[in-house]
């Protein structure tokens, strides 16, 4: 399985740079196994922060994945937890 996490984050940063929103958030759901290096993921996360973009990371069955320091992280063990997590995230971000 190919999971280009850093590429996806950098693509979001590029896209968001063209938008004029007061709040920009990247939501990432991960199994913690990116196909790119952890250094690339860490650089992409730092790039997003530099551009004022918040990152919310949900890990499925894993502890906090490497490269996501300083971002909001929530671990879930069952996909059924996503609905309540989504509602909590929306409330906290608004």
N, CA, C and O atoms as a GROMACS GRO file, in nm:
protein
  376
    1UNK      N    1   0.085  -0.118   0.000
    1UNK     CA    2   0.000   0.000   0.000
    1UNK      C    3   0.089   0.124   0.000
    1UNK      O    4   0.186   0.130   0.076
    2UNK      N    5   0.058   0.219  -0.082
    2UNK     CA    6   0.138   0.340  -0.098
    2UNK      C    7   0.068   0.457  -0.029
    2UNK      O    8  -0.044   0.493  -0.066
    3UNK      N    9   0.133   0.515   0.071
    3UNK     CA   10   0.075   0.627   0.145
    3UNK      C   11   0.171   0.746   0.142
    3UNK      O   12   0.256   0.758   0.229
    4UNK      N   13   0.158   0.833   0.043
    4UNK     CA   14   0.249   0.948   0.030
    4UNK      C   15   0.208   1.064   0.122
    4UNK      O   16   0.159   1.167   0.076
    5UNK      N   17   0.228   1.046   0.251
    5UNK     CA   18   0.181   1.143   0.351
    5UNK      C   19   0.243   1.281   0.331
    5UNK      O   20   0.171   1.381   0.330
    6UNK      N   21   0.375   1.288   0.316
    6UNK     CA   22   0.441   1.418   0.301
    6UNK      C   23   0.394   1.488   0.174
    6UNK      O   24   0.369   1.609   0.175
    7UNK      N   25   0.383   1.415   0.067
    7UNK     CA   26   0.335   1.472  -0.059
    7UNK      C   27   0.194   1.527  -0.044
    7UNK      O   28   0.163   1.635  -0.094
    8UNK      N   29   0.110   1.453   0.026
    8UNK     CA   30  -0.029   1.498   0.047
    8UNK      C   31  -0.033   1.626   0.130
    8UNK      O   32  -0.108   1.718   0.098
    9UNK      N   33   0.046   1.631   0.237
    9UNK     CA   34   0.049   1.752   0.321
    9UNK      C   35   0.098   1.871   0.239
    9UNK      O   36   0.038   1.978   0.244
   10UNK      N   37   0.206   1.853   0.165
   10UNK     CA   38   0.260   1.963   0.085
   10UNK      C   39   0.162   2.008  -0.024
   10UNK      O   40   0.154   2.127  -0.055
   11UNK      N   41   0.087   1.916  -0.080
   11UNK     CA   42  -0.016   1.953  -0.178
   11UNK      C   43  -0.125   2.037  -0.114
   11UNK      O   44  -0.174   2.133  -0.173
   12UNK      N   45  -0.164   2.001   0.008
   12UNK     CA   46  -0.264   2.080   0.081
   12UNK      C   47  -0.212   2.220   0.111
   12UNK      O   48  -0.286   2.318   0.097
   13UNK      N   49  -0.087   2.229   0.152
   13UNK     CA   50  -0.028   2.361   0.181
   13UNK      C   51  -0.031   2.447   0.055
   13UNK      O   52  -0.067   2.564   0.061
   14UNK      N   53   0.008   2.390  -0.057
   14UNK     CA   54   0.005   2.464  -0.183
   14UNK      C   55  -0.137   2.509  -0.218
   14UNK      O   56  -0.158   2.624  -0.257
   15UNK      N   57  -0.233   2.420  -0.204
   15UNK     CA   58  -0.373   2.453  -0.234
   15UNK      C   59  -0.425   2.560  -0.139
   15UNK      O   60  -0.486   2.658  -0.183
   16UNK      N   61  -0.400   2.542  -0.009
   16UNK     CA   62  -0.449   2.638   0.090
   16UNK      C   63  -0.387   2.776   0.074
   16UNK      O   64  -0.448   2.876   0.111
   17UNK      N   65  -0.266   2.783   0.018
   17UNK     CA   66  -0.200   2.913   0.001
   17UNK      C   67  -0.277   3.003  -0.094
   17UNK      O   68  -0.260   3.125  -0.093
   18UNK      N   69  -0.363   2.944  -0.177
   18UNK     CA   70  -0.443   3.022  -0.272
   18UNK      C   71  -0.578   3.063  -0.214
   18UNK      O   72  -0.654   3.136  -0.278
   19UNK      N   73  -0.609   3.017  -0.094
   19UNK     CA   74  -0.739   3.044  -0.034
   19UNK      C   75  -0.728   3.148   0.077
   19UNK      O   76  -0.626   3.156   0.146
   20UNK      N   77  -0.831   3.226   0.092
   20UNK     CA   78  -0.831   3.330   0.194
   20UNK      C   79  -0.930   3.293   0.305
   20UNK      O   80  -1.037   3.353   0.318
   21UNK      N   81  -0.893   3.194   0.384
   21UNK     CA   82  -0.974   3.153   0.498
   21UNK      C   83  -0.903   3.190   0.626
   21UNK      O   84  -0.780   3.192   0.632
   22UNK      N   85  -0.979   3.220   0.730
   22UNK     CA   86  -0.917   3.256   0.857
   22UNK      C   87  -0.858   3.134   0.927
   22UNK      O   88  -0.765   3.147   1.006
   23UNK      N   89  -0.912   3.017   0.900
   23UNK     CA   90  -0.863   2.894   0.964
   23UNK      C   91  -0.846   2.786   0.858
   23UNK      O   92  -0.936   2.760   0.778
   24UNK      N   93  -0.729   2.724   0.859
   24UNK     CA   94  -0.701   2.617   0.764
   24UNK      C   95  -0.656   2.494   0.842
   24UNK      O   96  -0.566   2.502   0.927
   25UNK      N   97  -0.720   2.380   0.814
   25UNK     CA   98  -0.691   2.257   0.887
   25UNK      C   99  -0.676   2.142   0.789
   25UNK      O  100  -0.758   2.124   0.699
   26UNK      N  101  -0.572   2.064   0.808
   26UNK     CA  102  -0.552   1.941   0.733
   26UNK      C  103  -0.589   1.826   0.827
   26UNK      O  104  -0.536   1.816   0.938
   27UNK      N  105  -0.679   1.741   0.783
   27UNK     CA  106  -0.721   1.624   0.860
   27UNK      C  107  -0.656   1.502   0.799
   27UNK      O  108  -0.676   1.472   0.681
   28UNK      N  109  -0.578   1.430   0.879
   28UNK     CA  110  -0.508   1.312   0.830
   28UNK      C  111  -0.550   1.190   0.911
   28UNK      O  112  -0.547   1.192   1.034
   29UNK      N  113  -0.590   1.087   0.842
   29UNK     CA  114  -0.616   0.957   0.905
   29UNK      C  115  -0.505   0.864   0.858
   29UNK      O  116  -0.479   0.853   0.738
   30UNK      N  117  -0.439   0.797   0.952
   30UNK     CA  118  -0.322   0.718   0.914
   30UNK      C  119  -0.311   0.588   0.993
   30UNK      O  120  -0.362   0.575   1.104
   31UNK      N  121  -0.244   0.493   0.930
   31UNK     CA  122  -0.207   0.370   1.000
   31UNK      C  123  -0.065   0.382   1.053
   31UNK      O  124  -0.012   0.287   1.112
   32UNK      N  125  -0.002   0.499   1.033
   32UNK     CA  126   0.131   0.526   1.085
   32UNK      C  127   0.244   0.470   1.002
   32UNK      O  128   0.358   0.464   1.049
   33UNK      N  129   0.216   0.430   0.880
   33UNK     CA  130   0.319   0.370   0.796
   33UNK      C  131   0.329   0.443   0.663
   33UNK      O  132   0.282   0.393   0.561
   34UNK      N  133   0.391   0.564   0.663
   34UNK     CA  134   0.403   0.639   0.538
   34UNK      C  135   0.502   0.572   0.443
   34UNK      O  136   0.597   0.508   0.487
   35UNK      N  137   0.479   0.588   0.315
   35UNK     CA  138   0.572   0.532   0.217
   35UNK      C  139   0.692   0.624   0.195
   35UNK      O  140   0.790   0.585   0.132
   36UNK      N  141   0.682   0.746   0.246
   36UNK     CA  142   0.794   0.840   0.236
   36UNK      C  143   0.870   0.842   0.369
   36UNK      O  144   0.822   0.788   0.469
   37UNK      N  145   0.986   0.902   0.370
   37UNK     CA  146   1.067   0.902   0.492
   37UNK      C  147   1.002   0.986   0.601
   37UNK      O  148   0.925   1.078   0.574
   38UNK      N  149   1.033   0.952   0.725
   38UNK     CA  150   0.984   1.027   0.840
   38UNK      C  151   1.035   1.171   0.832
   38UNK      O  152   0.964   1.264   0.870
   39UNK      N  153   1.158   1.190   0.783
   39UNK     CA  154   1.212   1.326   0.767
   39UNK      C  155   1.126   1.408   0.671
   39UNK      O  156   1.102   1.526   0.694
   40UNK      N  157   1.080   1.345   0.562
   40UNK     CA  158   0.994   1.415   0.467
   40UNK      C  159   0.861   1.453   0.531
   40UNK      O  160   0.810   1.563   0.510
   41UNK      N  161   0.804   1.361   0.609
   41UNK     CA  162   0.678   1.389   0.679
   41UNK      C  163   0.698   1.503   0.778
   41UNK      O  164   0.617   1.595   0.785
   42UNK      N  165   0.806   1.496   0.856
   42UNK     CA  166   0.836   1.601   0.955
   42UNK      C  167   0.852   1.737   0.887
   42UNK      O  168   0.800   1.837   0.937
   43UNK      N  169   0.922   1.741   0.776
   43UNK     CA  170   0.940   1.867   0.701
   43UNK      C  171   0.807   1.920   0.649
   43UNK      O  172   0.783   2.041   0.653
   44UNK      N  173   0.722   1.832   0.601
   44UNK     CA  174   0.591   1.874   0.550
   44UNK      C  175   0.505   1.930   0.663
   44UNK      O  176   0.436   2.030   0.644
   45UNK      N  177   0.508   1.866   0.780
   45UNK     CA  178   0.433   1.915   0.896
   45UNK      C  179   0.483   2.053   0.936
   45UNK      O  180   0.404   2.144   0.962
   46UNK      N  181   0.614   2.070   0.940
   46UNK     CA  182   0.672   2.201   0.974
   46UNK      C  183   0.634   2.306   0.870
   46UNK      O  184   0.607   2.421   0.905
   47UNK      N  185   0.632   2.268   0.744
   47UNK     CA  186   0.593   2.360   0.637
   47UNK      C  187   0.448   2.405   0.655
   47UNK      O  188   0.416   2.523   0.637
   48UNK      N  189   0.361   2.313   0.690
   48UNK     CA  190   0.220   2.348   0.713
   48UNK      C  191   0.209   2.446   0.830
   48UNK      O  192   0.137   2.546   0.821
   49UNK      N  193   0.279   2.418   0.938
   49UNK     CA  194   0.275   2.507   1.055
   49UNK      C  195   0.327   2.645   1.018
   49UNK      O  196   0.271   2.747   1.061
   50UNK      N  197   0.434   2.649   0.939
   50UNK     CA  198   0.493   2.777   0.896
   50UNK      C  199   0.391   2.861   0.820
   50UNK      O  200   0.395   2.984   0.825
   51UNK      N  201   0.301   2.795   0.750
   51UNK     CA  202   0.197   2.864   0.673
   51UNK      C  203   0.067   2.882   0.751
   51UNK      O  204  -0.036   2.918   0.694
   52UNK      N  205   0.072   2.856   0.882
   52UNK     CA  206  -0.045   2.879   0.967
   52UNK      C  207  -0.155   2.775   0.952
   52UNK      O  208  -0.271   2.803   0.982
   53UNK      N  209  -0.118   2.658   0.906
   53UNK     CA  210  -0.217   2.551   0.886
   53UNK      C  211  -0.208   2.452   1.002
   53UNK      O  212  -0.100   2.402   1.034
   54UNK      N  213  -0.322   2.426   1.064
   54UNK     CA  214  -0.328   2.327   1.171
   54UNK      C  215  -0.341   2.188   1.111
   54UNK      O  216  -0.398   2.170   1.003
   55UNK      N  217  -0.286   2.090   1.182
   55UNK     CA  218  -0.299   1.951   1.138
   55UNK      C  219  -0.364   1.871   1.249
   55UNK      O  220  -0.324   1.878   1.365
   56UNK      N  221  -0.466   1.795   1.211
   56UNK     CA  222  -0.532   1.702   1.301
   56UNK      C  223  -0.501   1.562   1.248
   56UNK      O  224  -0.530   1.532   1.132
   57UNK      N  225  -0.444   1.479   1.332
   57UNK     CA  226  -0.404   1.346   1.290
   57UNK      C  227  -0.478   1.240   1.373
   57UNK      O  228  -0.476   1.244   1.496
   58UNK      N  229  -0.542   1.149   1.304
   58UNK     CA  230  -0.609   1.037   1.368
   58UNK      C  231  -0.534   0.910   1.330
   58UNK      O  232  -0.519   0.878   1.213
   59UNK      N  233  -0.489   0.838   1.432
   59UNK     CA  234  -0.418   0.714   1.408
   59UNK      C  235  -0.507   0.594   1.434
   59UNK      O  236  -0.568   0.583   1.541
   60UNK      N  237  -0.514   0.507   1.338
   60UNK     CA  238  -0.597   0.387   1.351
   60UNK      C  239  -0.514   0.274   1.410
   60UNK      O  240  -0.430   0.214   1.341
   61UNK      N  241  -0.538   0.245   1.538
   61UNK     CA  242  -0.471   0.134   1.604
   61UNK      C  243  -0.324   0.156   1.632
   61UNK      O  244  -0.250   0.061   1.655
   62UNK      N  245  -0.280   0.282   1.631
   62UNK     CA  246  -0.138   0.312   1.655
   62UNK      C  247  -0.126   0.424   1.756
   62UNK      O  248  -0.219   0.502   1.777
   63UNK      N  249  -0.009   0.430   1.820
   63UNK     CA  250   0.022   0.548   1.899
   63UNK      C  251   0.065   0.656   1.802
   63UNK      O  252   0.071   0.633   1.681
   64UNK      N  253   0.095   0.773   1.854
   64UNK     CA  254   0.128   0.887   1.768
   64UNK      C  255   0.237   0.851   1.667
   64UNK      O  256   0.345   0.806   1.705
   65UNK      N  257   0.210   0.871   1.538
   65UNK     CA  258   0.308   0.836   1.436
   65UNK      C  259   0.426   0.932   1.437
   65UNK      O  260   0.413   1.048   1.474
   66UNK      N  261   0.541   0.883   1.396
   66UNK     CA  262   0.661   0.966   1.388
   66UNK      C  263   0.642   1.077   1.286
   66UNK      O  264   0.578   1.058   1.182
   67UNK      N  265   0.698   1.193   1.317
   67UNK     CA  266   0.692   1.306   1.225
   67UNK      C  267   0.578   1.402   1.251
   67UNK      O  268   0.570   1.507   1.187
   68UNK      N  269   0.490   1.368   1.345
   68UNK     CA  270   0.373   1.452   1.371
   68UNK      C  271   0.384   1.525   1.505
   68UNK      O  272   0.283   1.541   1.574
   69UNK      N  273   0.502   1.568   1.541
   69UNK     CA  274   0.520   1.641   1.666
   69UNK      C  275   0.446   1.774   1.661
   69UNK      O  276   0.449   1.844   1.559
   70UNK      N  277   0.381   1.809   1.771
   70UNK     CA  278   0.315   1.938   1.782
   70UNK      C  279   0.182   1.948   1.711
   70UNK      O  280   0.131   2.058   1.691
   71UNK      N  281   0.124   1.835   1.672
   71UNK     CA  282  -0.008   1.840   1.609
   71UNK      C  283  -0.108   1.770   1.700
   71UNK      O  284  -0.071   1.688   1.784
   72UNK      N  285  -0.236   1.804   1.682
   72UNK     CA  286  -0.340   1.736   1.759
   72UNK      C  287  -0.348   1.592   1.711
   72UNK      O  288  -0.359   1.567   1.591
   73UNK      N  289  -0.341   1.498   1.804
   73UNK     CA  290  -0.346   1.357   1.768
   73UNK      C  291  -0.448   1.284   1.853
   73UNK      O  292  -0.459   1.307   1.973
   74UNK      N  293  -0.520   1.195   1.789
   74UNK     CA  294  -0.616   1.110   1.860
   74UNK      C  295  -0.603   0.969   1.805
   74UNK      O  296  -0.605   0.947   1.684
   75UNK      N  297  -0.591   0.873   1.895
   75UNK     CA  298  -0.584   0.733   1.857
   75UNK      C  299  -0.723   0.671   1.862
   75UNK      O  300  -0.798   0.692   1.957
   76UNK      N  301  -0.757   0.595   1.759
   76UNK     CA  302  -0.880   0.517   1.762
   76UNK      C  303  -0.844   0.370   1.739
   76UNK      O  304  -0.745   0.339   1.672
   77UNK      N  305  -0.924   0.282   1.794
   77UNK     CA  306  -0.900   0.139   1.776
   77UNK      C  307  -1.007   0.072   1.691
   77UNK      O  308  -0.992  -0.043   1.649
   78UNK      N  309  -1.114   0.146   1.666
   78UNK     CA  310  -1.223   0.091   1.586
   78UNK      C  311  -1.279   0.203   1.499
   78UNK      O  312  -1.295   0.316   1.544
   79UNK      N  313  -1.309   0.171   1.377
   79UNK     CA  314  -1.358   0.271   1.282
   79UNK      C  315  -1.487   0.336   1.329
   79UNK      O  316  -1.518   0.448   1.289
   80UNK      N  317  -1.563   0.266   1.412
   80UNK     CA  318  -1.690   0.321   1.463
   80UNK      C  319  -1.667   0.443   1.553
   80UNK      O  320  -1.761   0.519   1.578
   81UNK      N  321  -1.545   0.464   1.599
   81UNK     CA  322  -1.512   0.579   1.683
   81UNK      C  323  -1.502   0.709   1.603
   81UNK      O  324  -1.502   0.817   1.661
   82UNK      N  325  -1.493   0.699   1.472
   82UNK     CA  326  -1.473   0.818   1.389
   82UNK      C  327  -1.588   0.918   1.397
   82UNK      O  328  -1.563   1.038   1.399
   83UNK      N  329  -1.710   0.872   1.403
   83UNK     CA  330  -1.824   0.963   1.404
   83UNK      C  331  -1.822   1.055   1.526
   83UNK      O  332  -1.835   1.176   1.511
   84UNK      N  333  -1.804   0.999   1.645
   84UNK     CA  334  -1.800   1.084   1.764
   84UNK      C  335  -1.674   1.170   1.767
   84UNK      O  336  -1.678   1.284   1.813
   85UNK      N  337  -1.564   1.117   1.717
   85UNK     CA  338  -1.440   1.195   1.710
   85UNK      C  339  -1.458   1.314   1.618
   85UNK      O  340  -1.415   1.425   1.649
   86UNK      N  341  -1.522   1.293   1.504
   86UNK     CA  342  -1.547   1.399   1.408
   86UNK      C  343  -1.629   1.511   1.472
   86UNK      O  344  -1.597   1.629   1.457
   87UNK      N  345  -1.734   1.474   1.544
   87UNK     CA  346  -1.817   1.574   1.611
   87UNK      C  347  -1.737   1.653   1.714
   87UNK      O  348  -1.751   1.775   1.722
   88UNK      N  349  -1.654   1.585   1.792
   88UNK     CA  350  -1.570   1.653   1.891
   88UNK      C  351  -1.471   1.748   1.824
   88UNK      O  352  -1.449   1.859   1.873
   89UNK      N  353  -1.412   1.705   1.714
   89UNK     CA  354  -1.316   1.789   1.642
   89UNK      C  355  -1.382   1.914   1.586
   89UNK      O  356  -1.327   2.023   1.597
   90UNK      N  357  -1.498   1.898   1.528
   90UNK     CA  358  -1.570   2.013   1.473
   90UNK      C  359  -1.599   2.114   1.583
   90UNK      O  360  -1.580   2.234   1.565
   91UNK      N  361  -1.646   2.065   1.697
   91UNK     CA  362  -1.675   2.156   1.810
   91UNK      C  363  -1.550   2.229   1.856
   91UNK      O  364  -1.556   2.348   1.885
   92UNK      N  365  -1.438   2.160   1.862
   92UNK     CA  366  -1.315   2.223   1.912
   92UNK      C  367  -1.253   2.318   1.810
   92UNK      O  368  -1.181   2.410   1.849
   93UNK      N  369  -1.279   2.297   1.683
   93UNK     CA  370  -1.219   2.381   1.579
   93UNK      C  371  -1.301   2.506   1.548
   93UNK      O  372  -1.248   2.602   1.492
   94UNK      N  373  -1.428   2.505   1.583
   94UNK     CA  374  -1.515   2.618   1.550
   94UNK      C  375  -1.504   2.726   1.654
   94UNK      O  376  -1.570   2.830   1.643
   0.00000   0.00000   0.00000
